[in-house]
Every structure is written in structure tokens, then in C-alpha cells.
Coordinates of C-alpha atoms and ligand atoms in Angstrom, one line a residue:
M291 CA -94.0 -23.9 86.6
N292 CA -90.8 -26.4 87.8
S293 CA -89.5 -26.4 90.3
Y294 CA -85.5 -27.1 88.1
S295 CA -84.7 -25.8 84.8
L296 CA -83.6 -26.9 81.0
Q297 CA -82.5 -23.0 80.0
G298 CA -80.0 -23.4 76.9
Q299 CA -80.4 -27.1 76.7
I300 CA -81.3 -28.7 73.6
A301 CA -83.6 -31.6 73.8
L302 CA -84.7 -34.1 70.8
V303 CA -88.4 -35.5 71.2
T304 CA -89.1 -38.7 68.7
G305 CA -92.2 -39.1 68.1
A306 CA -93.2 -35.5 69.4
D307 CA -96.0 -34.8 67.3
S308 CA -98.8 -36.4 69.2
G309 CA -99.2 -38.7 72.7
I310 CA -96.5 -38.8 75.3
G311 CA -94.2 -37.9 73.4
K312 CA -96.1 -34.0 72.6
G313 CA -96.8 -34.1 76.1
V314 CA -93.0 -34.5 76.9
A315 CA -92.3 -32.1 74.5
M316 CA -94.6 -29.2 75.8
V317 CA -93.1 -30.0 79.9
L318 CA -89.4 -29.7 78.4
A319 CA -90.0 -26.5 76.3
Q320 CA -92.2 -25.1 79.2
A321 CA -89.1 -26.1 82.0
G322 CA -86.7 -24.0 78.9
A323 CA -85.5 -26.3 76.7
K324 CA -85.7 -25.8 72.8
V325 CA -87.3 -29.0 71.4
I326 CA -86.7 -30.9 68.2
I327 CA -90.1 -32.4 67.5
N328 CA -89.0 -35.4 65.3
H329 CA -92.0 -36.7 63.5
V330 CA -92.6 -39.5 61.0
D331 CA -96.2 -38.9 59.8
A332 CA -98.1 -35.7 58.4
H333 CA -95.9 -32.1 58.7
E334 CA -98.9 -30.4 59.2
V335 CA -99.5 -32.1 62.5
A336 CA -96.3 -31.5 63.8
E337 CA -95.5 -28.1 63.2
Q338 CA -99.4 -27.5 65.0
T339 CA -97.7 -29.0 68.4
V340 CA -93.9 -25.9 67.3
D341 CA -96.9 -23.6 67.0
E342 CA -98.2 -24.6 70.7
I343 CA -95.2 -24.1 72.2
K344 CA -94.0 -20.7 70.8
A345 CA -97.3 -19.6 71.7
A346 CA -96.5 -20.8 74.9
G347 CA -93.0 -19.2 75.5
G348 CA -91.3 -22.1 74.2
D349 CA -88.7 -22.6 71.6
A350 CA -88.6 -25.6 69.3
Y351 CA -88.4 -27.1 65.4
A352 CA -89.9 -29.7 64.0
I353 CA -87.8 -32.4 61.5
H354 CA -89.2 -35.1 59.5
A355 CA -87.1 -38.8 60.2
D356 CA -88.4 -42.3 60.3
V357 CA -86.0 -44.1 63.8
S358 CA -85.5 -47.4 62.2
N359 CA -83.9 -45.9 59.2
E360 CA -80.4 -45.4 60.0
D361 CA -80.0 -42.3 57.5
E362 CA -82.9 -40.8 58.1
V363 CA -81.5 -40.3 61.5
K364 CA -77.9 -39.3 60.2
A365 CA -80.1 -36.9 58.6
M366 CA -82.0 -35.6 61.4
Y367 CA -78.9 -35.2 64.1
A368 CA -77.0 -32.9 60.6
E369 CA -80.8 -31.1 60.8
M370 CA -80.6 -30.4 63.9
F371 CA -76.5 -29.6 64.9
Q372 CA -77.1 -27.8 61.8
Q373 CA -80.4 -25.9 63.2
Y374 CA -79.2 -25.7 67.1
G375 CA -75.6 -27.2 67.4
T376 CA -75.9 -29.2 69.5
I377 CA -77.9 -31.5 71.7
D378 CA -78.2 -32.4 75.8
I379 CA -80.9 -34.7 76.1
L380 CA -83.1 -37.3 74.5
V381 CA -86.3 -38.5 74.8
N382 CA -86.2 -42.0 72.4
N383 CA -89.5 -41.6 72.7
A384 CA -90.8 -42.8 69.4
G385 CA -93.1 -46.7 69.4
L386 CA -96.5 -48.2 68.0
Q387 CA -98.0 -50.8 68.5
R388 CA -99.1 -54.0 65.7
D389 CA -101.0 -55.9 67.5
S390 CA -102.0 -59.9 67.1
K391 CA -102.3 -63.5 68.3
F392 CA -99.0 -65.0 69.0
V393 CA -99.4 -67.8 66.3
D394 CA -101.3 -65.0 63.7
M395 CA -98.2 -62.4 63.8
T396 CA -96.2 -61.5 60.5
L397 CA -93.0 -61.2 59.9
E398 CA -94.0 -57.7 58.9
Q399 CA -96.2 -56.7 62.3
W400 CA -92.1 -58.4 64.3
N401 CA -90.1 -56.1 62.6
T402 CA -92.4 -53.3 62.6
V403 CA -92.1 -53.1 66.2
I404 CA -89.3 -54.2 66.6
G405 CA -87.8 -51.8 64.1
I406 CA -89.6 -48.5 65.3
N407 CA -89.2 -48.8 69.6
L408 CA -85.9 -50.7 69.8
T409 CA -84.5 -50.8 66.4
G410 CA -85.0 -46.9 66.5
Q411 CA -84.3 -46.4 70.3
F412 CA -80.2 -47.8 69.5
L413 CA -79.3 -45.9 66.5
C414 CA -80.8 -42.0 67.7
A415 CA -78.7 -43.4 70.9
R416 CA -76.2 -44.0 69.3
E417 CA -75.8 -40.7 67.6
A418 CA -76.9 -38.5 70.5
A419 CA -73.9 -40.8 73.1
K420 CA -71.7 -40.4 70.3
E421 CA -72.4 -35.6 70.3
F422 CA -72.2 -35.9 73.9
I423 CA -68.6 -37.0 74.5
R424 CA -67.7 -35.0 72.1
R425 CA -68.6 -31.9 73.2
G426 CA -68.5 -33.2 76.6
V427 CA -69.6 -31.7 80.6
V428 CA -71.1 -27.7 80.0
A429 CA -70.4 -26.2 82.8
G430 CA -72.9 -23.7 83.6
V431 CA -75.5 -25.8 81.3
S432 CA -76.6 -28.8 82.9
R433 CA -73.4 -31.2 85.1
A434 CA -73.9 -34.5 83.5
A435 CA -72.2 -34.4 79.4
G436 CA -75.8 -35.5 78.4
K437 CA -79.5 -37.6 79.0
I438 CA -80.5 -40.1 77.9
I439 CA -84.2 -40.3 77.9
C440 CA -85.8 -44.0 76.7
M441 CA -89.9 -44.1 76.6
S442 CA -90.4 -48.2 77.3
S443 CA -93.6 -49.3 79.6
V444 CA -94.9 -51.6 81.8
H445 CA -94.6 -54.2 79.4
E446 CA -91.0 -54.0 80.0
V447 CA -91.6 -56.2 83.2
I448 CA -95.7 -57.2 82.5
P449 CA -95.9 -59.8 79.9
W450 CA -99.0 -59.3 77.5
G451 CA -100.2 -61.8 75.4
G452 CA -101.6 -60.5 71.9
H453 CA -99.0 -58.1 71.9
V454 CA -95.7 -60.5 72.0
N455 CA -93.7 -58.2 69.9
Y456 CA -94.4 -54.6 71.4
A457 CA -94.0 -56.4 74.5
T458 CA -89.9 -57.4 73.7
S459 CA -89.5 -54.6 71.8
K460 CA -90.1 -52.9 75.4
G461 CA -87.9 -56.2 77.5
G462 CA -85.6 -54.5 75.1
V463 CA -85.2 -52.1 75.5
M464 CA -84.9 -52.3 79.2
M465 CA -81.5 -54.0 78.8
M466 CA -80.1 -51.8 76.1
M467 CA -81.2 -49.1 78.4
K468 CA -79.1 -51.1 81.6
S469 CA -75.6 -51.6 79.6
M470 CA -75.5 -48.2 77.2
A471 CA -76.4 -46.7 81.6
Q472 CA -73.2 -49.1 82.3
E473 CA -70.6 -48.5 79.8
L474 CA -72.1 -44.3 78.9
A475 CA -71.3 -43.4 83.2
P476 CA -68.0 -42.8 82.9
H477 CA -68.0 -40.8 80.2
K478 CA -71.0 -38.2 82.3
I479 CA -73.8 -39.1 79.9
R480 CA -76.9 -41.0 82.3
V481 CA -79.6 -43.7 80.6
V482 CA -82.7 -43.9 82.4
S483 CA -86.2 -44.9 81.3
I484 CA -89.3 -44.6 82.0
G485 CA -91.8 -47.0 82.2
P486 CA -95.1 -45.5 82.3
G487 CA -98.5 -47.7 82.1
A488 CA -101.7 -46.5 80.7
I489 CA -101.9 -42.6 79.2
Q490 CA -104.8 -41.2 76.9
T491 CA -103.3 -41.4 74.2
P492 CA -104.1 -43.0 70.4
I493 CA -102.0 -46.0 71.2
N494 CA -104.5 -46.9 73.7
H495 CA -107.5 -45.1 72.4
G496 CA -109.6 -49.1 72.2
A497 CA -108.8 -49.1 75.7
W498 CA -110.7 -45.9 77.3
A499 CA -112.6 -44.3 75.0
T500 CA -115.9 -47.0 76.2
P501 CA -117.0 -45.8 79.4
D502 CA -117.4 -50.2 79.2
A503 CA -113.5 -49.8 78.1
L504 CA -112.4 -47.3 80.0
N505 CA -113.6 -49.4 83.6
K506 CA -112.5 -52.7 82.7
L507 CA -108.7 -50.5 82.0
L508 CA -108.9 -49.3 85.9
T509 CA -109.1 -52.9 87.1
L510 CA -105.1 -52.7 86.3
I511 CA -104.9 -49.0 88.3
P512 CA -105.1 -49.3 91.9
Y513 CA -105.2 -45.2 91.3
N514 CA -108.5 -45.8 90.0
R515 CA -107.2 -43.0 86.6
I516 CA -105.8 -43.2 83.2
G517 CA -101.9 -41.2 83.1
E518 CA -102.2 -37.7 80.9
P519 CA -99.6 -37.2 78.6
E520 CA -97.9 -33.9 81.2
D521 CA -98.2 -36.6 83.8
I522 CA -95.2 -38.2 81.7
G523 CA -93.8 -34.8 80.9
K524 CA -93.3 -33.8 84.1
L525 CA -91.3 -37.2 84.5
A526 CA -89.0 -36.5 81.7
A527 CA -88.0 -33.3 82.8
W528 CA -87.3 -34.1 86.5
L529 CA -84.7 -36.7 85.0
A530 CA -83.3 -34.5 81.9
S531 CA -82.6 -31.7 84.8
D532 CA -79.8 -31.5 87.6
E533 CA -82.5 -32.8 90.3
A534 CA -82.2 -36.2 88.6
D535 CA -77.7 -35.6 88.2
Y536 CA -77.8 -39.6 90.7
I537 CA -79.4 -41.2 88.2
T538 CA -78.2 -44.1 86.3
G539 CA -79.1 -47.3 84.4
T540 CA -83.3 -47.6 86.2
T541 CA -86.7 -47.4 85.1
I542 CA -89.3 -45.1 86.8
F543 CA -92.7 -46.9 86.3
M544 CA -95.1 -44.4 86.6
D545 CA -98.2 -46.2 85.9
G546 CA -100.6 -45.8 89.2
G547 CA -99.6 -48.5 90.7
M548 CA -100.5 -50.8 87.0
T549 CA -97.3 -53.2 88.0
L550 CA -98.3 -53.8 92.5
Y551 CA -100.2 -57.2 90.8
P552 CA -103.0 -55.1 91.0
G553 CA -105.2 -58.5 90.6
F554 CA -103.9 -60.3 94.2
A555 CA -105.5 -57.3 96.5
D556 CA -108.3 -59.3 97.4
N557 CA -106.6 -63.0 95.6
G558 CA -104.7 -65.4 96.3
Ligands
BGC748 C1 -99.6 -49.7 75.8 C2 -100.5 -49.4 76.1 C3 -101.2 -50.0 77.2 C4 -100.1 -50.1 78.2 C5 -100.8 -50.2 80.0 C6 -98.1 -49.5 77.3 O1 -97.4 -49.1 76.9 O2 -99.0 -48.7 74.5 O3 -101.1 -49.4 75.3 O4 -102.5 -49.7 78.0 O5 -98.5 -49.7 77.6 O6 -101.5 -51.8 79.6

């Protein structure tokens, strides 16, 4: 059980039908939030997440939208407002990788990653911020007028060869988050990022699927375990709650120590 409550709050989680997004949606629902499961892939998969949340006693609703498409994002917000009236928490989670050696990287690989990971977060955050400002703080719901949680990565600070598009998108998310936080704080809107390390999800399947790959990955994680979506979900729920009301404009890394330069532990 959580020691804090998101009761009476509406949360939109983008890319919530799998991986970290699904883990976040489940924990937010456990904390009492009504959760909108945004997805771009098959509707049935999103409906499974909705069913799992409902079976656990929560409330959820699935809406399709490609977050990199402005019209689809606006339509998603319109549908959410029709269903639930407003929004209190945005978890800007949808993200993907299109890995390639730099010299072979196509413009399409670059644009796809920047489009979903960075522009998608911009579009969803802008629509949420407009509603937070219009509605303001609601007494008894939260001390903040709204919370935006951006899913970043350890790669907002760790350079990542072979993934230049991805690392660039996350570096961009960091500065977008900080600049938004500065501009929106007077409106009582909090903006923060989570910087996950290696979390066991489909995005990095190759990095943990075999014992060899997992052992190699663990050399990068001083705490010596791979993370789980629920780890990130618990942090997201806490950051969204009033327990974290004085936190804005910063990234919380949750990475088992990946950002501690483990290569220097017995070297240098
Ligand atoms: C990436 C994963 C990777 C992890 C640690 C994440 O942001 O999406 O593929 O395993 O960073 O390198």
C-alpha cells in the first residue's frame, strides 16, 4: 500500500500499454488516480492494461494517439476532458529507440526518435499546462495546479554511441523540462523528470534476454540488478503526490548507480 494518495486525480500516461508506462499506470491507479492509458499500437493491448487496473480495483480508460501528431494529441485531450473533465497529472512517457551507427543513421531514424521522444513530450505538456492554468489549484485535490513528469533517461547525461538520436532526444527533454519548470512554477505547476537506467522492458530486450547480455549489462550497474517498471511507477506516484510538492525542475535518476561512472570503481 502507498503512504500517499492520488485519490480524485486524473492522470494521463503516454505509451502506457507496455514497459515503464504500463508500470507507472498500474501504480498511479493503486494510489487512487483515474488513469488514461495512451497507446499508439494495438487497442487490445491497451484494453488489457485497462482490465488489469480495473481488476485491481482501479479506474482506467484507453485512448489512441500518436504523440508526435498535433491533431491526434489535441483529439486525445478533447476525449479525456469529455470523459473525466480535466487532468491533474501528465506522465510524458511515450518513447522509442531507432538505433544505428552515426554515419549510417537515416533522417527517418533521427526524425522518428526526436518526433516521439521530444516533440511528443512538448505537445502533450503544452496541452496539459493550458488546462492546469485554466483550472488552477483545486483545494482538497492537490497543492499544485498540475504535475508534469517527463520520462527521461540516464542518457540525458551519459553519452551513448550508436544511439545519438536517442541520447539527443533525452538531453533535449532535460532542458525542456527545466525551462518549462521555470516558466510554469508561478502557476503552481510542477515539472520534473525521471531518469531511468536499465529497466527490464521490451525497449532493451537484447540487453537482458540472455545470461551473457545480462552479465555485461550488470557491469554498468553498481547495485547489480536490472530495474523493474514498478520501481519507476512508485517514484512517479510519489513525485505526483503532495509529498513531493516542493520538487520542481530537476531529474531524479533511478538507475542502480549507472550514473556513478562504474568504470572508475577500480580504475583511473
Ligand atoms: C534505454 C535502454 C537502456 C538504458 C540504460 C534507457 O534509456 O532506453 O535501452 O538499457 O537507458 O542504458
